[in-house]
Coordinates of C-alpha atoms in Angstrom, one line a residue:
M1 CA 1.3 67.9 5.3
T2 CA 4.6 68.2 7.3
I3 CA 7.9 69.0 5.5
E4 CA 9.2 65.6 6.9
R5 CA 6.3 63.7 5.4
R6 CA 6.7 65.4 2.0
R7 CA 10.4 64.6 2.0
F8 CA 9.6 61.0 2.8
L9 CA 7.2 60.7 -0.1
I10 CA 9.4 62.4 -2.6
G11 CA 12.5 60.5 -1.4
T12 CA 10.9 57.0 -1.7
G13 CA 9.3 57.8 -5.1
I14 CA 5.9 57.3 -3.5
G15 CA 5.3 61.0 -3.9
L16 CA 5.4 60.6 -7.6
A17 CA 2.6 58.1 -7.4
L18 CA 0.4 59.7 -4.9
R19 CA -1.4 63.1 -5.3
A20 CA -1.5 65.3 -2.2
P21 CA -0.9 62.4 0.2
F22 CA -2.9 64.0 3.1
G23 CA -5.5 66.8 3.5
P24 CA -8.7 67.0 1.5
P25 CA -9.4 64.2 -0.9
A26 CA -7.8 64.6 -4.3
H27 CA -11.2 64.8 -6.1
A28 CA -12.5 67.6 -3.9
S29 CA -11.3 71.0 -2.5
A30 CA -11.6 71.8 1.1
T31 CA -14.2 74.5 0.3
E32 CA -16.6 71.9 -1.2
Q33 CA -16.7 70.1 2.2
P34 CA -19.7 71.1 4.3
P35 CA -19.0 72.2 7.9
A36 CA -17.8 69.3 10.0
E37 CA -20.4 67.7 12.3
K38 CA -19.7 66.1 15.6
A39 CA -20.7 62.4 15.5
A40 CA -23.2 61.3 17.9
L41 CA -21.2 58.0 18.3
W42 CA -18.3 60.0 19.5
R43 CA -20.4 61.7 22.2
E44 CA -21.5 58.3 23.3
F45 CA -18.0 56.9 23.2
A46 CA -16.6 59.9 25.3
A47 CA -19.2 59.1 27.9
D48 CA -18.2 55.4 28.1
P49 CA -14.8 54.9 26.6
Y50 CA -14.0 51.6 27.9
D51 CA -17.1 49.5 27.2
H52 CA -18.7 51.0 24.1
P53 CA -20.7 48.4 22.3
Q54 CA -19.5 49.4 18.7
I55 CA -16.4 51.4 19.2
P56 CA -13.0 49.8 20.6
N57 CA -10.8 51.8 22.8
V58 CA -7.5 52.1 20.8
A59 CA -6.0 54.9 22.9
Y60 CA -3.2 52.6 24.0
A61 CA -2.0 51.6 20.5
G62 CA 1.7 51.9 19.5
Y63 CA 5.0 51.9 21.2
R64 CA 4.8 51.8 25.0
T65 CA 1.0 52.4 24.6
G66 CA 1.6 55.6 22.5
E67 CA 4.9 57.1 23.5
R68 CA 7.3 58.6 21.0
P69 CA 10.2 56.0 20.3
P70 CA 13.5 57.2 21.6
R71 CA 16.4 58.4 19.6
R72 CA 19.2 55.9 20.4
P73 CA 22.9 57.0 20.2
V74 CA 25.0 55.6 17.2
R75 CA 27.2 52.8 18.4
A76 CA 28.4 51.4 15.1
N77 CA 28.8 52.3 11.4
V78 CA 28.3 49.4 8.9
L79 CA 31.2 50.8 6.9
S80 CA 33.5 50.0 9.6
F81 CA 32.4 46.3 9.5
G82 CA 33.2 46.0 5.8
A83 CA 29.9 46.9 4.2
R84 CA 30.2 48.7 0.8
N85 CA 27.7 51.3 -0.1
D86 CA 28.1 51.2 -3.9
G87 CA 26.0 48.0 -4.4
S88 CA 29.1 46.1 -5.7
A89 CA 29.2 43.4 -3.1
D90 CA 26.9 41.6 -0.6
A91 CA 26.7 43.7 2.5
S92 CA 24.4 41.5 4.6
A93 CA 27.1 39.8 6.6
A94 CA 28.8 43.1 7.5
I95 CA 25.4 44.7 8.5
N96 CA 24.6 41.6 10.5
R97 CA 27.9 41.7 12.4
A98 CA 27.3 45.4 13.3
V99 CA 23.8 44.7 14.6
E100 CA 25.2 41.8 16.6
A101 CA 28.1 43.7 18.0
V102 CA 25.8 46.6 19.1
G103 CA 23.2 44.1 20.6
R104 CA 25.9 42.4 22.7
R105 CA 26.9 45.7 24.0
G106 CA 23.4 46.5 25.3
G107 CA 21.9 48.3 22.4
G108 CA 22.2 51.4 20.4
T109 CA 22.1 52.5 16.8
V110 CA 23.7 50.9 13.8
L111 CA 24.2 53.6 11.2
V112 CA 23.8 52.7 7.6
P113 CA 25.2 55.8 5.6
A114 CA 23.7 57.0 2.4
G115 CA 24.3 54.6 -0.6
T116 CA 23.1 51.3 -2.0
Y117 CA 23.8 48.1 -0.1
R118 CA 23.4 44.8 -1.8
I119 CA 21.9 42.3 0.6
D120 CA 22.0 38.6 -0.4
D121 CA 20.8 37.4 3.1
I122 CA 18.3 38.3 5.7
I123 CA 19.2 41.3 7.9
R124 CA 18.5 40.1 11.5
I125 CA 17.7 42.3 14.4
G126 CA 17.5 40.0 17.4
H127 CA 18.7 41.9 20.4
D128 CA 16.7 44.5 22.5
D129 CA 17.3 48.2 22.1
V130 CA 19.0 48.0 18.6
V131 CA 18.1 50.5 15.9
L132 CA 19.1 50.0 12.2
R133 CA 19.2 53.5 10.9
G134 CA 19.8 54.9 7.4
E135 CA 20.2 58.4 6.4
G136 CA 16.8 58.7 5.0
S137 CA 14.6 56.5 2.8
G138 CA 15.6 58.6 -0.2
R139 CA 19.4 58.1 0.5
T140 CA 19.9 54.6 2.0
V141 CA 18.8 51.6 0.0
L142 CA 19.0 47.9 1.0
H143 CA 18.9 46.2 -2.4
A144 CA 17.6 42.7 -1.8
T145 CA 18.8 40.2 -4.6
R146 CA 17.4 37.0 -3.2
S147 CA 14.0 35.8 -2.0
L148 CA 13.3 34.0 1.3
E149 CA 12.7 30.8 -0.6
E150 CA 16.3 31.2 -1.9
V151 CA 17.8 32.1 1.3
V152 CA 15.9 29.8 3.7
G153 CA 14.1 27.2 1.5
V154 CA 10.6 26.2 0.7
N155 CA 8.0 27.2 3.4
R156 CA 4.4 25.8 3.8
S157 CA 1.4 26.2 6.1
R158 CA 1.1 23.8 9.0
Y159 CA -2.5 23.7 8.1
G160 CA -1.6 21.8 4.9
S161 CA -1.7 22.8 1.1
E162 CA 1.0 23.6 -1.3
N163 CA 0.7 27.4 -1.0
S164 CA 3.9 29.2 0.0
A165 CA 3.9 30.5 3.5
W166 CA 6.3 33.3 2.4
S167 CA 2.9 34.7 1.0
W168 CA 2.3 36.0 4.6
S169 CA 5.4 35.4 6.7
G170 CA 9.1 36.4 6.9
G171 CA 11.0 39.4 5.9
L172 CA 14.3 40.3 4.3
V173 CA 14.7 42.7 7.3
W174 CA 13.5 40.4 10.2
V175 CA 13.0 41.9 13.7
C176 CA 12.7 38.9 16.0
H177 CA 14.4 37.8 19.1
R178 CA 17.5 35.6 18.2
D179 CA 16.2 32.7 20.4
R180 CA 12.9 32.8 18.6
Y181 CA 14.3 33.3 15.1
Q182 CA 16.7 30.5 14.9
P183 CA 14.2 27.8 15.9
L184 CA 11.8 29.1 13.3
I185 CA 14.3 29.0 10.6
D186 CA 15.5 25.5 11.6
A187 CA 11.9 24.3 11.7
I188 CA 11.3 25.6 8.1
K189 CA 14.5 24.1 6.8
A190 CA 13.5 20.7 8.3
R191 CA 10.0 21.1 6.9
R192 CA 8.4 21.0 10.4
W193 CA 6.0 23.9 9.6
P194 CA 6.0 26.0 12.8
F195 CA 3.4 28.0 14.6
E196 CA 4.6 31.6 14.4
G197 CA 3.4 33.0 17.5
W198 CA 3.9 33.9 21.2
T199 CA 4.3 30.5 22.5
G200 CA 6.9 28.9 20.3
N201 CA 7.0 26.6 17.2
E202 CA 4.6 24.1 18.8
G203 CA 2.5 26.5 20.9
D204 CA 3.7 24.9 24.0
V205 CA 6.2 27.5 25.5
G206 CA 5.2 29.4 28.7
E207 CA 4.2 28.6 32.2
D208 CA 1.1 29.7 34.3
L209 CA 2.0 32.4 36.8
T210 CA -1.6 32.8 38.4
T211 CA -5.2 32.5 37.5
L212 CA -7.9 35.2 37.9
A213 CA -9.9 34.8 41.2
E214 CA -12.9 36.5 39.8
A215 CA -14.5 37.8 36.6
A216 CA -13.3 41.1 35.1
P217 CA -15.3 43.1 32.6
R218 CA -14.1 44.4 29.4
G219 CA -12.4 47.8 29.9
A220 CA -11.2 46.9 33.5
F221 CA -7.6 47.9 34.4
T222 CA -7.6 46.0 37.7
I223 CA -7.9 42.3 37.9
T224 CA -7.9 40.0 41.1
V225 CA -5.7 37.0 41.0
T226 CA -5.5 33.9 43.2
D227 CA -1.7 34.5 44.0
G228 CA 0.1 37.6 43.1
R229 CA 3.6 36.7 44.6
E230 CA 5.2 35.9 41.2
L231 CA 4.0 39.2 39.7
R232 CA 5.8 42.6 39.8
A233 CA 5.3 46.1 38.4
G234 CA 6.7 46.4 34.9
Q235 CA 6.5 42.7 34.2
R236 CA 5.4 41.6 30.7
V237 CA 2.8 38.7 30.9
L238 CA 0.5 37.0 28.6
L239 CA -3.2 36.9 29.5
K240 CA -4.7 33.8 28.1
L241 CA -8.4 32.9 27.7
D242 CA -9.6 29.4 26.6
D243 CA -12.9 28.8 24.9
D244 CA -15.5 27.3 27.2
G245 CA -16.3 24.3 25.1
R246 CA -19.5 25.9 23.9
H247 CA -17.8 28.5 21.6
G248 CA -18.7 31.1 24.2
L249 CA -15.3 33.0 23.6
P250 CA -15.7 33.5 19.9
K251 CA -19.3 34.5 20.3
L252 CA -18.2 37.1 22.8
M253 CA -15.6 38.4 20.4
C254 CA -18.5 38.8 17.9
G255 CA -20.4 40.8 20.5
D256 CA -22.8 38.0 21.3
V257 CA -25.1 39.1 18.5
E258 CA -28.1 36.8 18.1
G259 CA -26.6 35.0 15.0
T260 CA -23.7 33.7 16.9
A261 CA -25.9 31.2 18.5
A262 CA -26.9 29.4 15.2
Y263 CA -23.4 29.9 13.6
D264 CA -21.6 26.7 12.6
W265 CA -18.5 27.2 14.8
A266 CA -17.6 23.4 14.8
S267 CA -16.9 23.5 11.1
K268 CA -14.4 26.4 11.5
T269 CA -11.5 24.1 12.3
K270 CA -8.7 26.4 11.3
L271 CA -10.2 29.2 13.6
L272 CA -10.6 26.9 16.6
T273 CA -6.8 26.1 16.4
Y274 CA -6.0 29.8 17.0
F275 CA -7.3 29.5 20.7
P276 CA -6.5 30.2 23.4
F277 CA -6.7 34.0 23.0
Q278 CA -3.3 35.5 24.0
W279 CA -3.0 39.1 24.9
P280 CA 0.4 40.4 26.0
V281 CA 0.2 43.2 28.6
R282 CA 2.5 44.9 31.1
I283 CA 1.7 45.0 34.8
K284 CA 1.6 48.5 36.1
S285 CA 1.3 47.7 39.9
V286 CA 0.8 44.8 42.2
R287 CA -0.9 45.1 45.7
G288 CA -1.3 41.6 47.3
N289 CA -3.6 39.9 44.8
R290 CA -4.9 43.0 43.1
V291 CA -3.1 43.6 39.9
R292 CA -3.3 46.9 37.8
L293 CA -2.6 46.5 34.1
E294 CA -1.1 49.2 31.9
Q295 CA -4.1 49.2 29.6
P296 CA -7.8 48.1 29.8
L297 CA -9.0 44.5 29.0
P298 CA -10.2 44.1 25.4
L299 CA -12.6 41.3 26.4
A300 CA -14.4 40.2 29.5
A301 CA -12.4 37.6 31.4
R302 CA -15.1 35.3 32.5
P303 CA -14.3 32.2 34.8
A304 CA -15.5 29.9 32.1
F305 CA -12.6 31.0 29.9
R306 CA -10.1 29.9 32.6
P307 CA -8.4 33.4 32.6
R308 CA -4.7 33.2 33.6
L309 CA -1.5 35.1 33.4
T310 CA 1.4 33.2 31.9
T311 CA 4.9 33.5 30.6
F312 CA 5.7 33.2 26.9
G313 CA 8.5 32.6 24.4
P314 CA 11.4 35.0 23.7
V315 CA 10.4 38.5 22.4
V316 CA 12.4 41.4 21.0
T317 CA 11.8 44.9 22.6
G318 CA 12.9 48.4 22.0
A319 CA 14.2 47.6 18.5
G320 CA 13.7 49.9 15.5
V321 CA 14.4 50.4 11.8
E322 CA 14.7 54.0 10.5
G323 CA 15.4 56.1 7.4
L324 CA 15.9 53.5 4.6
T325 CA 14.4 51.8 1.6
I326 CA 14.2 48.1 1.1
R327 CA 14.2 47.5 -2.7
M328 CA 13.8 44.2 -4.2
V329 CA 15.4 43.0 -7.4
K330 CA 12.6 43.3 -10.0
T331 CA 10.7 40.1 -10.6
P332 CA 7.3 39.4 -12.1
R333 CA 4.5 39.5 -9.5
P334 CA 3.5 36.0 -8.5
K335 CA 0.1 34.4 -8.7
H336 CA -1.8 34.3 -5.4
L337 CA -0.3 32.3 -2.6
L338 CA 2.8 31.5 -4.7
D339 CA 5.1 34.2 -3.3
K340 CA 8.8 33.4 -3.2
G341 CA 9.3 35.8 -0.3
Y342 CA 10.5 39.1 -1.6
N343 CA 9.2 40.5 1.6
G344 CA 10.2 43.8 3.2
L345 CA 10.1 44.4 7.0
V346 CA 8.7 41.9 9.5
F347 CA 8.3 42.4 13.2
Q348 CA 7.6 38.9 14.8
C349 CA 7.2 38.2 18.5
A350 CA 8.3 41.8 18.9
W351 CA 6.9 44.2 21.6
D352 CA 7.4 48.0 21.9
C353 CA 9.3 48.4 18.6
W354 CA 9.0 50.7 15.7
A355 CA 9.8 51.8 12.1
D356 CA 10.1 55.3 10.8
D357 CA 10.7 56.7 7.4
V358 CA 10.8 53.2 5.8
S359 CA 9.9 52.3 2.3
V360 CA 9.4 48.9 0.5
V361 CA 9.7 48.7 -3.3
D362 CA 8.8 45.9 -5.7
S363 CA 8.0 43.4 -2.9
D364 CA 5.7 40.4 -2.6
N365 CA 4.7 41.7 0.8
G366 CA 5.6 45.1 2.4
F367 CA 5.3 45.3 6.2
L368 CA 4.2 42.2 8.3
L369 CA 3.2 42.3 12.1
V370 CA 3.3 38.8 13.3
S371 CA 2.5 38.1 16.9
S372 CA 3.6 41.6 17.7
K373 CA 2.5 44.0 20.3
G374 CA 2.8 47.9 20.6
I375 CA 4.6 48.3 17.3
T376 CA 4.4 51.8 15.8
L377 CA 5.0 52.3 12.0
T378 CA 5.3 55.9 11.0
R379 CA 6.0 57.4 7.6
T380 CA 6.1 54.0 5.9
G381 CA 5.2 53.3 2.3
V382 CA 4.8 50.4 -0.2
S383 CA 5.3 51.1 -3.9
G384 CA 6.5 49.3 -7.1
R385 CA 5.1 46.4 -9.3
G386 CA 2.3 45.5 -6.8
Q387 CA 2.1 43.4 -3.8
H388 CA 0.1 40.6 -2.2
H389 CA -0.1 42.2 1.2
S390 CA 1.0 45.7 1.5
Y391 CA 0.6 45.6 5.3
A392 CA -0.5 42.5 7.3
C393 CA -1.3 42.1 10.9
R394 CA -1.5 38.5 11.9
E395 CA -1.4 35.8 14.5
Q396 CA -2.7 37.5 17.5
S397 CA -1.0 40.9 17.0
H398 CA -2.4 43.5 19.2
D399 CA -2.4 47.2 19.8
N400 CA -0.2 48.2 16.9
L401 CA -0.2 51.7 15.2
V402 CA 0.3 52.3 11.6
Q403 CA 0.2 56.1 10.9
D404 CA 1.1 58.3 8.0
F405 CA 1.3 55.4 5.6
A406 CA 1.1 55.1 1.9
I407 CA 0.4 52.5 -0.8
G408 CA 1.4 53.6 -4.2
A409 CA -0.3 52.9 -7.4
F410 CA 1.1 49.9 -9.1
T411 CA 3.8 50.5 -11.7
E412 CA 2.9 47.4 -13.7
P413 CA -0.3 45.6 -14.7
P414 CA -1.2 42.7 -12.4
T415 CA 0.0 39.3 -13.3
P416 CA -3.1 36.9 -14.2
G417 CA -4.0 35.2 -11.0
S418 CA -2.4 37.6 -8.6
T419 CA -4.3 39.3 -5.8
H420 CA -3.7 42.4 -3.7
H421 CA -5.3 42.8 -0.3
G422 CA -4.1 46.1 1.0
I423 CA -4.2 46.5 4.8
N424 CA -4.8 43.3 6.5
V425 CA -5.8 42.2 9.9
E426 CA -6.6 38.5 11.0
G427 CA -6.1 35.8 13.4
L428 CA -7.7 37.1 16.7
S429 CA -5.8 40.3 16.4
C430 CA -7.3 43.3 18.2
G431 CA -6.5 47.0 19.1
N432 CA -4.8 47.8 15.9
V433 CA -5.0 51.1 14.2
W434 CA -4.4 52.4 10.6
S435 CA -4.4 56.2 10.7
R436 CA -3.7 59.0 8.2
G437 CA -3.1 56.9 5.1
R438 CA -3.4 57.2 1.4
M439 CA -4.0 54.0 -0.5
E440 CA -3.8 54.2 -4.3
A441 CA -4.6 50.5 -4.4
G442 CA -5.9 47.8 -2.0
T443 CA -8.8 47.5 0.5
F444 CA -9.4 47.2 4.1
D445 CA -8.8 43.4 4.3
T446 CA -9.8 41.2 7.3
H447 CA -8.9 37.9 6.0
R448 CA -11.2 36.1 8.4
G449 CA -9.7 34.5 11.5
L450 CA -12.0 36.6 13.7
P451 CA -10.1 39.9 14.3
F452 CA -12.0 42.2 16.4
G453 CA -11.7 45.8 17.9
N454 CA -9.6 47.3 15.1
V455 CA -9.8 50.9 13.6
R456 CA -9.2 52.5 10.2
T457 CA -9.3 56.2 10.4
E458 CA -8.6 59.2 8.2
V459 CA -7.8 57.2 5.2
E460 CA -8.2 57.8 1.4
V461 CA -8.5 54.6 -0.6
F462 CA -8.9 53.6 -4.2
N463 CA -10.7 50.5 -3.2
D464 CA -9.8 47.9 -5.8
G465 CA -8.5 45.1 -3.5
Q466 CA -10.0 41.9 -2.3
H467 CA -10.3 40.5 1.2
G468 CA -8.9 36.8 1.6
G469 CA -9.2 34.1 4.1
S470 CA -10.3 30.5 4.0
A471 CA -13.9 29.5 4.9
D472 CA -12.6 27.3 7.8
A473 CA -11.0 30.4 9.4
G474 CA -14.3 31.7 10.6
P475 CA -15.9 35.1 10.5
L476 CA -14.7 38.1 8.5
Y477 CA -15.2 40.4 11.4
G478 CA -15.6 40.3 15.1
A479 CA -17.2 43.1 17.1
R480 CA -16.1 46.7 17.4
F481 CA -14.5 47.4 14.0
A482 CA -14.6 51.1 13.4
H483 CA -14.2 52.8 9.9
W484 CA -14.1 56.5 10.6
N485 CA -13.5 59.3 8.1
V486 CA -12.7 57.3 5.0
T487 CA -12.8 58.8 1.4
I488 CA -13.2 56.2 -1.2
T489 CA -12.1 57.7 -4.5
N490 CA -13.7 55.0 -6.7
A491 CA -16.9 54.8 -4.7
R492 CA -16.7 51.0 -4.1
A493 CA -18.3 50.1 -0.7
G494 CA -16.9 46.6 -0.2
C495 CA -14.8 46.1 3.0
V496 CA -15.1 49.7 4.0
K497 CA -18.9 50.2 4.6
I498 CA -19.4 47.4 6.9
D499 CA -22.6 48.2 8.6
T500 CA -24.5 45.4 7.0
V501 CA -21.7 42.7 7.4
A502 CA -19.7 43.3 10.7
P503 CA -21.3 42.7 14.1
S504 CA -21.6 45.4 16.7
S505 CA -19.3 47.8 14.7
A506 CA -19.3 51.4 13.4
T507 CA -19.1 53.0 9.9
V508 CA -18.9 56.8 10.4
A509 CA -18.2 59.6 7.9
I510 CA -17.3 57.6 4.7
S511 CA -17.9 59.1 1.3
E512 CA -20.7 58.1 -1.1
C513 CA -20.3 54.4 -2.2
T514 CA -22.1 51.5 -3.7
E515 CA -21.6 47.8 -3.8
F516 CA -19.8 46.3 -6.8
G517 CA -17.0 43.9 -7.2
Q518 CA -16.5 41.7 -4.4
V519 CA -19.7 41.9 -2.3
D520 CA -20.0 40.2 1.1
K521 CA -22.8 38.7 3.0
P522 CA -22.9 38.7 6.9
D523 CA -21.7 35.7 8.6
F524 CA -24.5 36.0 11.1
A525 CA -28.1 36.0 10.6
G526 CA -30.5 38.4 12.4
A527 CA -29.7 41.8 13.7
L528 CA -26.0 42.7 13.8
G529 CA -26.2 45.7 16.2
S530 CA -23.9 47.8 13.9
R531 CA -24.2 51.6 13.4
I532 CA -23.7 53.9 10.5
E533 CA -23.6 57.6 10.7
L534 CA -22.8 60.5 8.2
H535 CA -22.6 58.3 5.2
G536 CA -21.8 60.5 2.1
T537 CA -19.6 62.9 3.9
T538 CA -16.2 62.9 5.6
A539 CA -16.9 66.3 7.2
V540 CA -16.9 64.8 10.8
R541 CA -15.6 65.8 14.2
P542 CA -13.4 64.3 15.4
A543 CA -11.7 63.8 12.1
N544 CA -9.4 61.1 13.6
L545 CA -10.8 58.6 15.9
H546 CA -7.4 57.4 17.2
A547 CA -6.2 60.9 17.9
A548 CA -9.4 61.8 19.7
Q549 CA -9.2 58.8 21.9
R550 CA -5.6 59.7 22.8
D551 CA -6.7 63.3 23.7
L552 CA -9.5 61.9 25.8
R553 CA -7.1 59.5 27.5
R554 CA -4.7 62.4 28.4
H555 CA -7.5 64.4 29.9
R556 CA -8.7 61.5 31.9
D557 CA -5.3 60.5 33.1

């Protein structure tokens, strides 16, 4: 473990809850592990890295497809804008004024010196290239005194029910373009429950730029369009794929395994509203009607899906949050789906942004990625009285990277009727990675909504959480989920050992485990086409699937 990582854990208090956050599992010494064995599935993937049937290519996950975020110069100090760092007065207005001033000047860092800052309102980062930086998660604390329900008002799902939508959305530090954020807040206050994603409150923002002239396979970098005149290198676009009217697209997302033909897609009404599939991507080059993308296609773009490149609603880019703790006023943990919105950090309609050395304490929800792309979360942690979602990745969020993360053991017994999910992915989200984590609570939650092509690797988990998701949201898993090198400290298999539940997926090098607690049945009848290898040991090469794919990409590039 690095010195920086150790300081992060100790500074946030998470280190007190976690034993030896990384390295060999806490219940075994390194000498007890057998020699690491190279996985046969890795050899297969290395020979075919863009179109492997069970393993997704996640080498492009994170900020700017895997780059290290920049260190932006300090342009403002919140103390100069009137913030007090002794917790004696609300500092949210002063912090927001500093953020707005730096944003209007074209970006930079807003410094939040060591101390405790009471925040009675949402901290909003709505300009490109603005970083909110404390002096370390053990030194700078934002103490949130009010919930989102108190600040904004009641929030409900547009799909109906009296469940609180703050149970999965919004944050007391909210990174979202100002022209996307304000319409969201206005709609919630008016009780016109909005869509949360790339194309606005009603899903109708964006114009077609061009259509694809021919099919493109999964893994392709180059596509042919009918008219490339409106495209340019560096442009950000949205690739949209419609279903073909015969559920061909969701079947493809599930690997076209045999059971998809008989599956009752028509009854999955919530899932069907998620389409079209929307995948943000940057254009690398344009030569006539030949367009090269910055990363490979996650799905085949078939003519029946009406593939096209479009514009989209406002997004914030290049923004970051660093070196601070978001600590909530202590409240009882709510019953499931009745969260008041004591939520930590959310990136919404954000692209190429990051958080580093950030802790969330005593929250309803910790870190939320909502319609976000290329976000890197490094050295983040959630601890305290217990959460609903520690980490959630929703609403067509793609190619995000969560690394060196920690979920602390809960400091209080759970409230009757409460639920903890752990690390969540849902809603057609793909290409996301959770890497090098220690989870003292939670599980690998998929929450239905047909996520596909996601990876959890080099994680130790006390597997006591439950997955969620309503039945009308469709399958738990799409194709190409990969769980690679996972130590389960309580030997519960559910949501981690997925070879008998997930279609066309891979379970590699997980410790001994058995089914108990929440036990799932596959959504699809017949052969799933999934693989399991090295069950019962975590002595595997490569130890980290994402890192190995990054190395392979560098060698190929």
